Coordinates of C-alpha atoms and ligand atoms in Angstrom, one line a residue:
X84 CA 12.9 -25.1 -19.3
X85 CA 14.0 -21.8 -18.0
X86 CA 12.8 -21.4 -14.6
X87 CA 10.4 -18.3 -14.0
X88 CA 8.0 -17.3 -11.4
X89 CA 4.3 -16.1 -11.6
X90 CA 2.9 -13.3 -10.0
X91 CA -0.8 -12.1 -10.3
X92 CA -1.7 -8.7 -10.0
X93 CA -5.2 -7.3 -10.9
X94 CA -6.1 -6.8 -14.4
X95 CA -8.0 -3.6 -14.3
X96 CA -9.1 -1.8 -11.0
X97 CA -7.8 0.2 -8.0
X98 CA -4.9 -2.2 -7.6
X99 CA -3.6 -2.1 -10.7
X100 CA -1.9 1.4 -11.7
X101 CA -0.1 0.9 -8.6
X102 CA 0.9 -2.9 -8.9
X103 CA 2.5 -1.8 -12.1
X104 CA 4.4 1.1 -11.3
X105 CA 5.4 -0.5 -8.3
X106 CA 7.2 -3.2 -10.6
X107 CA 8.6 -0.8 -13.4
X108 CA 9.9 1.1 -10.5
X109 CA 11.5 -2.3 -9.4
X110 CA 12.9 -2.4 -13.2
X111 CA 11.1 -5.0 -14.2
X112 CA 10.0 -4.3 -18.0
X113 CA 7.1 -6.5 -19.4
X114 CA 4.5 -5.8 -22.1
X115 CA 1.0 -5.0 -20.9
X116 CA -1.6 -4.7 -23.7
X117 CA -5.1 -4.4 -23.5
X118 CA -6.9 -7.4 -23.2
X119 CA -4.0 -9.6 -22.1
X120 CA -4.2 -12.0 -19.6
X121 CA -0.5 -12.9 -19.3
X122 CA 2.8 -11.4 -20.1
X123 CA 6.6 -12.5 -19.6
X124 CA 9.0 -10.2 -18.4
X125 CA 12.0 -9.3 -20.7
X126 CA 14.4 -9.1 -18.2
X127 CA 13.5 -10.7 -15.3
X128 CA 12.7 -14.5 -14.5
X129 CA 8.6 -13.8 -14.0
X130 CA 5.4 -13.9 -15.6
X131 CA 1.8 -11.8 -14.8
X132 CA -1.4 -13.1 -14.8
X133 CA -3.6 -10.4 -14.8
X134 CA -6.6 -11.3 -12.8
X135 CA -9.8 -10.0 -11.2
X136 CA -8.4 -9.5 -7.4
X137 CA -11.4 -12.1 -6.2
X138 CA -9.6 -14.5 -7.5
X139 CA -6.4 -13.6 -6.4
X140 CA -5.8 -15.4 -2.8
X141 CA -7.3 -18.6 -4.2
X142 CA -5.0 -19.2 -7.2
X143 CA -2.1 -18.2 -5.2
X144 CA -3.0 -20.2 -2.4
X145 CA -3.6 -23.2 -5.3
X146 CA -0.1 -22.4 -6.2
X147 CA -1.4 -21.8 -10.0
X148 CA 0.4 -18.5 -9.2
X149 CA 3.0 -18.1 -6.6
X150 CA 3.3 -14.7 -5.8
X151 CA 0.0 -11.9 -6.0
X152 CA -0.5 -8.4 -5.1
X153 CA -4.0 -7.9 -3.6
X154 CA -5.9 -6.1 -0.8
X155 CA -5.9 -6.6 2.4
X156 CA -9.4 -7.0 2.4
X157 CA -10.3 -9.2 -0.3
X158 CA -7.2 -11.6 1.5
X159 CA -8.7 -11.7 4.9
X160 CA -12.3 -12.3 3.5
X161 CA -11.0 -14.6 1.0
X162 CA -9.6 -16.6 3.9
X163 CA -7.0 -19.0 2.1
X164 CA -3.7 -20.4 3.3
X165 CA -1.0 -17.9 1.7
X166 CA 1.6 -15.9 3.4
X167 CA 1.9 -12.2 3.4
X168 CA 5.1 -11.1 2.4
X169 CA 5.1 -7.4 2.1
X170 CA 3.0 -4.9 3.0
X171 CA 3.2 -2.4 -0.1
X172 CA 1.7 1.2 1.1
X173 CA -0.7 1.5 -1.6
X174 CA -4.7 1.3 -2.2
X175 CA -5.3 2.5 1.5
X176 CA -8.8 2.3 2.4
X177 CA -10.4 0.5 5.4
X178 CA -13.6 -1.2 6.0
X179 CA -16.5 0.6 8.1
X180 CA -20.0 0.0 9.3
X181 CA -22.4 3.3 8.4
X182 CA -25.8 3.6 8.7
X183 CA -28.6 6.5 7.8
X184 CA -27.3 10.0 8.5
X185 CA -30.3 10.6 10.6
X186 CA -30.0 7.6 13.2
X187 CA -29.2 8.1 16.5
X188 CA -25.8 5.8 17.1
X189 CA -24.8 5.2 20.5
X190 CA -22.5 2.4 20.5
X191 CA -22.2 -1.3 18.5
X192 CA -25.2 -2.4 20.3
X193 CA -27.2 -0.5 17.6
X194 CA -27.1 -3.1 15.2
X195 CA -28.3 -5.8 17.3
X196 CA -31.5 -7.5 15.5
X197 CA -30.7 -5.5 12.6
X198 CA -30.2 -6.1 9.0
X199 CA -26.6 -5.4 7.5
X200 CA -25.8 -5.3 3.3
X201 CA -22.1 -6.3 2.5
X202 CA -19.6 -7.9 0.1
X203 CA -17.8 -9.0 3.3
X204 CA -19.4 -11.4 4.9
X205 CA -16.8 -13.2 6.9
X206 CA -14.8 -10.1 8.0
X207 CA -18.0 -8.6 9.3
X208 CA -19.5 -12.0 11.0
X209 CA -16.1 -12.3 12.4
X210 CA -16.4 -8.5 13.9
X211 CA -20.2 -8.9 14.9
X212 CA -19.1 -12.1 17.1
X213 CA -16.3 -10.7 18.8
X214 CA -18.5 -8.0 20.0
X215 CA -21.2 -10.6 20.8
X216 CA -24.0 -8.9 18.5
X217 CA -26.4 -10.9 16.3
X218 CA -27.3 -9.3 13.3
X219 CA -28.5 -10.3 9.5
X220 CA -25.9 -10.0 7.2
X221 CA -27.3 -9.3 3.5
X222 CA -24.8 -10.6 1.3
X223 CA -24.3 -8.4 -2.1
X224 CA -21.7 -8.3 -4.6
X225 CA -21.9 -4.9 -5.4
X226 CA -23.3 -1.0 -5.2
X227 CA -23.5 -1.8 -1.1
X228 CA -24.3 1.9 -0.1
X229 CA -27.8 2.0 -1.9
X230 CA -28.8 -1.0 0.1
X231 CA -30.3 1.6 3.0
X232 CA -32.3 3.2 0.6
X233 CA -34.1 0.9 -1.2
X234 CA -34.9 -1.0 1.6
X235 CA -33.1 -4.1 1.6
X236 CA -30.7 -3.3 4.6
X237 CA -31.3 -0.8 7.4
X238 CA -27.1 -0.6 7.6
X239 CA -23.9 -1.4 5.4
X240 CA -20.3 -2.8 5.8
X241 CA -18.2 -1.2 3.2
X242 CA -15.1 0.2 2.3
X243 CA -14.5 3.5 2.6
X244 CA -11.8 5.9 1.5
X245 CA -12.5 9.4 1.4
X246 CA -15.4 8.7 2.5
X247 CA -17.5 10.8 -0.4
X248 CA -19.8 8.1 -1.4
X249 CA -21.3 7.4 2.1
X250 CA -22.2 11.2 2.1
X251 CA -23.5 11.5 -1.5
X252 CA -25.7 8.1 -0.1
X253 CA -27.1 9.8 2.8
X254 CA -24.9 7.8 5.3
X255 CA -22.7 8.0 8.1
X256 CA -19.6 6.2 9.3
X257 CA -19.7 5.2 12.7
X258 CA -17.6 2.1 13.3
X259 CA -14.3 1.5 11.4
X260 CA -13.6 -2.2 11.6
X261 CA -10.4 -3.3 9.7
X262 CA -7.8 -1.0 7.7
X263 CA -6.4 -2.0 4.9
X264 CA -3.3 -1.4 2.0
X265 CA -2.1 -3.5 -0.5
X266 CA 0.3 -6.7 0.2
X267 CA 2.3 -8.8 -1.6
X268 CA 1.2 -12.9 -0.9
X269 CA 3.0 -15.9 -1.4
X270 CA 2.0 -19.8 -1.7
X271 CA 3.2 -21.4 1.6
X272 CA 5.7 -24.1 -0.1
X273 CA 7.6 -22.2 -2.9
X274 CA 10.6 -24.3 -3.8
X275 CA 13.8 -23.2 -3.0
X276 CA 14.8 -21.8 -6.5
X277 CA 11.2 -19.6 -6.6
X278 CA 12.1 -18.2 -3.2
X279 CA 15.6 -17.5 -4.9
X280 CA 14.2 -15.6 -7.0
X281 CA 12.1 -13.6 -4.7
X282 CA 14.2 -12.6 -2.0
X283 CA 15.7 -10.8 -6.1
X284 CA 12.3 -9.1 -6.0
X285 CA 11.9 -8.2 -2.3
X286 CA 15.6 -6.5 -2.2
X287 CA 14.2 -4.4 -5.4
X288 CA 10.7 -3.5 -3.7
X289 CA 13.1 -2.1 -0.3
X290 CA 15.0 -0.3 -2.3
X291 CA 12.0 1.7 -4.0
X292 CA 10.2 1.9 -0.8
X293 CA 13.2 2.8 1.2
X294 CA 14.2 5.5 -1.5
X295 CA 10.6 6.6 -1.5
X296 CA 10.7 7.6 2.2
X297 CA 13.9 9.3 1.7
X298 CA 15.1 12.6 0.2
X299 CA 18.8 13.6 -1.3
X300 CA 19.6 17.4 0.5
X301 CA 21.7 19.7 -0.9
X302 CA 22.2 23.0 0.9
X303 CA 25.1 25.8 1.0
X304 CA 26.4 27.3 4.3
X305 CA 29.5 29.1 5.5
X306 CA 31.9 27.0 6.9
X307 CA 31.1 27.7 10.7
X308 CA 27.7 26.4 10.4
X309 CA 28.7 23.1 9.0
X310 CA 29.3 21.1 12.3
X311 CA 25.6 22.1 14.0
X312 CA 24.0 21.4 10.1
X313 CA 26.1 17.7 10.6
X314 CA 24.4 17.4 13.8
X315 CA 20.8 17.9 12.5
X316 CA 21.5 16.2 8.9
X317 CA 24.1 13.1 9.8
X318 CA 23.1 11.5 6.5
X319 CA 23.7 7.7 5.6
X320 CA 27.2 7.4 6.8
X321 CA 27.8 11.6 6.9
X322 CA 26.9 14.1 4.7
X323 CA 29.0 15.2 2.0
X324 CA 30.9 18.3 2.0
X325 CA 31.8 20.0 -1.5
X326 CA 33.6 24.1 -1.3
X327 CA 32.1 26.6 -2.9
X328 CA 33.8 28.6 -5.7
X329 CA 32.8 31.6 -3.1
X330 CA 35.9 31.4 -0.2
X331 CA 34.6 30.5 3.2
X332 CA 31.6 28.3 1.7
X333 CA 30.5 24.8 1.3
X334 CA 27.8 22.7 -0.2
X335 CA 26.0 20.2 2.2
X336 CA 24.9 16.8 0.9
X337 CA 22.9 14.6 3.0
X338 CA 20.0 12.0 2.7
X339 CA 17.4 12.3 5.1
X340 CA 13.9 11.1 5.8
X341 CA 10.9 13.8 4.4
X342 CA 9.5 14.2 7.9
X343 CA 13.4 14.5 9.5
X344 CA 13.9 17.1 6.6
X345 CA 10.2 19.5 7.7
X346 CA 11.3 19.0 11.6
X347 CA 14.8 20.3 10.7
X348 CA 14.1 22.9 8.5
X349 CA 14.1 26.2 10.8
X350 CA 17.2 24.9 12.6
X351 CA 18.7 24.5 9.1
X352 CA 18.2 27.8 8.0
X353 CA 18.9 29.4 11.8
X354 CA 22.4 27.9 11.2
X355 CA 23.2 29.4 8.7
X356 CA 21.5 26.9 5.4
X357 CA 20.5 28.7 2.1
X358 CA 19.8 28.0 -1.5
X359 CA 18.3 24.5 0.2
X360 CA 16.9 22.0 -2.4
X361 CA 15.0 18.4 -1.9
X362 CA 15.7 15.9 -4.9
X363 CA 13.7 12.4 -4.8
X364 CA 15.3 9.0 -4.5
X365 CA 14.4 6.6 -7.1
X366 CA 16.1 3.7 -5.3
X367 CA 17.8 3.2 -2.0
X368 CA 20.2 0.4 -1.0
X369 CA 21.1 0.4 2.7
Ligands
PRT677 O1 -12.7 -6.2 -11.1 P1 -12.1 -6.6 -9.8 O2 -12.8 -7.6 -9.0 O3 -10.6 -6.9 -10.0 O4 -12.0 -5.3 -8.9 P2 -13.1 -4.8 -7.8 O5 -14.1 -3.9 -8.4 O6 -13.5 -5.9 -6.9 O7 -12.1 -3.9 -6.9 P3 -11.6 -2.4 -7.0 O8 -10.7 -2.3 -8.2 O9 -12.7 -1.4 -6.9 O10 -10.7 -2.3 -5.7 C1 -9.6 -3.1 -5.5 C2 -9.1 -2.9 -4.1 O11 -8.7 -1.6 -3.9 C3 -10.1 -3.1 -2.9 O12 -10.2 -4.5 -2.6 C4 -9.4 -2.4 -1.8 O13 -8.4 -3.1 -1.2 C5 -8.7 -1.2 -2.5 N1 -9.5 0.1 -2.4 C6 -8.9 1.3 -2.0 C7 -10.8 0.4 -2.7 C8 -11.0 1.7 -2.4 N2 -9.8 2.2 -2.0 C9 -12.3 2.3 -2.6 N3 -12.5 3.5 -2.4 N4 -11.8 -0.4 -3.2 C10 -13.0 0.1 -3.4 N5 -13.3 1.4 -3.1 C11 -14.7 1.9 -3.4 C12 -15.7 1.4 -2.3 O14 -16.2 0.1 -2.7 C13 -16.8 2.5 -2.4 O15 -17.7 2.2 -3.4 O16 -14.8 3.3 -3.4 C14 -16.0 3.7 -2.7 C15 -15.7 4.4 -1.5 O17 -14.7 5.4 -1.8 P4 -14.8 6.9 -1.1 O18 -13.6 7.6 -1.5 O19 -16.0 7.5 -1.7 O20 -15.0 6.7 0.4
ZN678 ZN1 -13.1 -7.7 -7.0

């Protein structure tokens, strides 16, 4: 039997567009039709499941997958035995208490004796006890911020993002409790020939990510300028240096992180830089 892995990313939902891309970036081709719960890479030992992200931490943690993409989140709360492998840098959002705009809120203290709605039970009971406050915790699947205003909960626990739905709901964040991104979990006895083929996957995933955070510069400058450019641009091993048609020139080449490239930009051009340009990375091998 030819030996393939099984990874289970969310079927449809804020993980998903990202989990995808992520592996298509990582050259991984699959077919993903509508409706399907599975698919089998073409070129590469592994097969999706395509799951609601509840479910993912369990079945991973089961072993019926071995690898999952999921939030950070829904892992904690979820609370089963996996390990995380990679934190991906994707579906950001963290996970906030917020009550009625017009409260007075002085502290954590505020929700002593009071009622709290929340699809997160354990993350928040875990919170409320470490800050020694007893409070009723209203356990609801879903549509959390209307609980305030229909009665059922005089505060929430939440996640929040930009933040645009507690405001259309009248509410206001006031303690942010647990931040969260998108990982990549494994089962915690993968056999040697499965973490063969991951250690594959992980050297793929750093080389998008690393690309990602890096930038290819290409710049021309007159020839006195180029040892203070090499001093503010040292590149990978050091940048490339190309003449110019034009006598006296040279073309710069150099890879450089985004935020080294905006801190270095003035001194760039004070030396002497022009016609700069910034080309993405699609993969990056150290
Ligand atoms: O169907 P399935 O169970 O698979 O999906 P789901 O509906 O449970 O989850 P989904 O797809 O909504 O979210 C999946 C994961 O994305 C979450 O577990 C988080 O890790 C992450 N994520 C990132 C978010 C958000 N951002 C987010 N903004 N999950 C939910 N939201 C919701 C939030 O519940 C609230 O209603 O967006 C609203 C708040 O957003 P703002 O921008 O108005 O603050
Ligand atoms: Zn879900």
């Amino acid at each position: 039997m030819e030996q393939i892995i099984r990874i289970a990313v969310q079927k449809s939902g804020r993980l998903s567009d990202d989990s995808l891309s992520l592996i298509k970036e990582c050259g991984i081709k699959f077919y993903n039709g509508t409706g399907k719960l599975k698919s089998t890479s073409t070129n590469f030992p592994v097969e999706f499941l395509f799951l609601r992200d509840d479910d993912i931490p369990g079945y991973v943690a089961d072993g019926v997958a071995d690898l999952g993409i999921v939030g950070e989140n829904e892992l904690v709360e979820k609370d089963k035995e996996v390990i995380t492998l990679k934190k991906l840098g994707f579906s950001k959002c963290r996970l906030s208490l917020a009550i009625p705009k017009g409260q007075e809120y002085s502290g954590v203290g505020y929700f002593q004796g009071k009622s709290i709605a929340t699809s997160y039970p354990k993350i928040l009971s875990d919170y409320l006890r470490s800050k020694g406050i007893q409070a009723e915790i209203h356990e609801i699947s879903g549509s959390v911020e209307i609980a305030p205003s229909i009665g059922l909960a005089e505060g929430i626990f939440d996640i929040v993002s930009s933040g645009s739905t507690l405001m259309m709901n009248g509410l206001k964040e006031v303690e942010e409790v647990f931040k969260s991104e998108a990982v990549l979990i494994g089962n915690k006895n993968l056999e040697d020939w499965k973490k063969a083929i991951l250690d594959k996957l992980l050297f793929r995933i750093n080389a998008v990510q690393t690309g990602k955070s890096n930038k290819y510069v290409l710049m021309n400058a007159p020839n006195e300028s180029i040892q203070r450019i090499i001093e503010l641009i040292p590149g990978m091993r050091s940048p490339t240096i190309l003449p110019l048609a034009q006598p006296g020139w040279s073309s710069i080449h150099s890879v450089l992180s985004e935020d080294q490239f905006w801190e270095n930009i003035q001194e760039l051009r004070a030396a002497g830089a022009e016609g700069i340009l910034v080309v993405p990375i699609e993969k990056m091998v150290i």
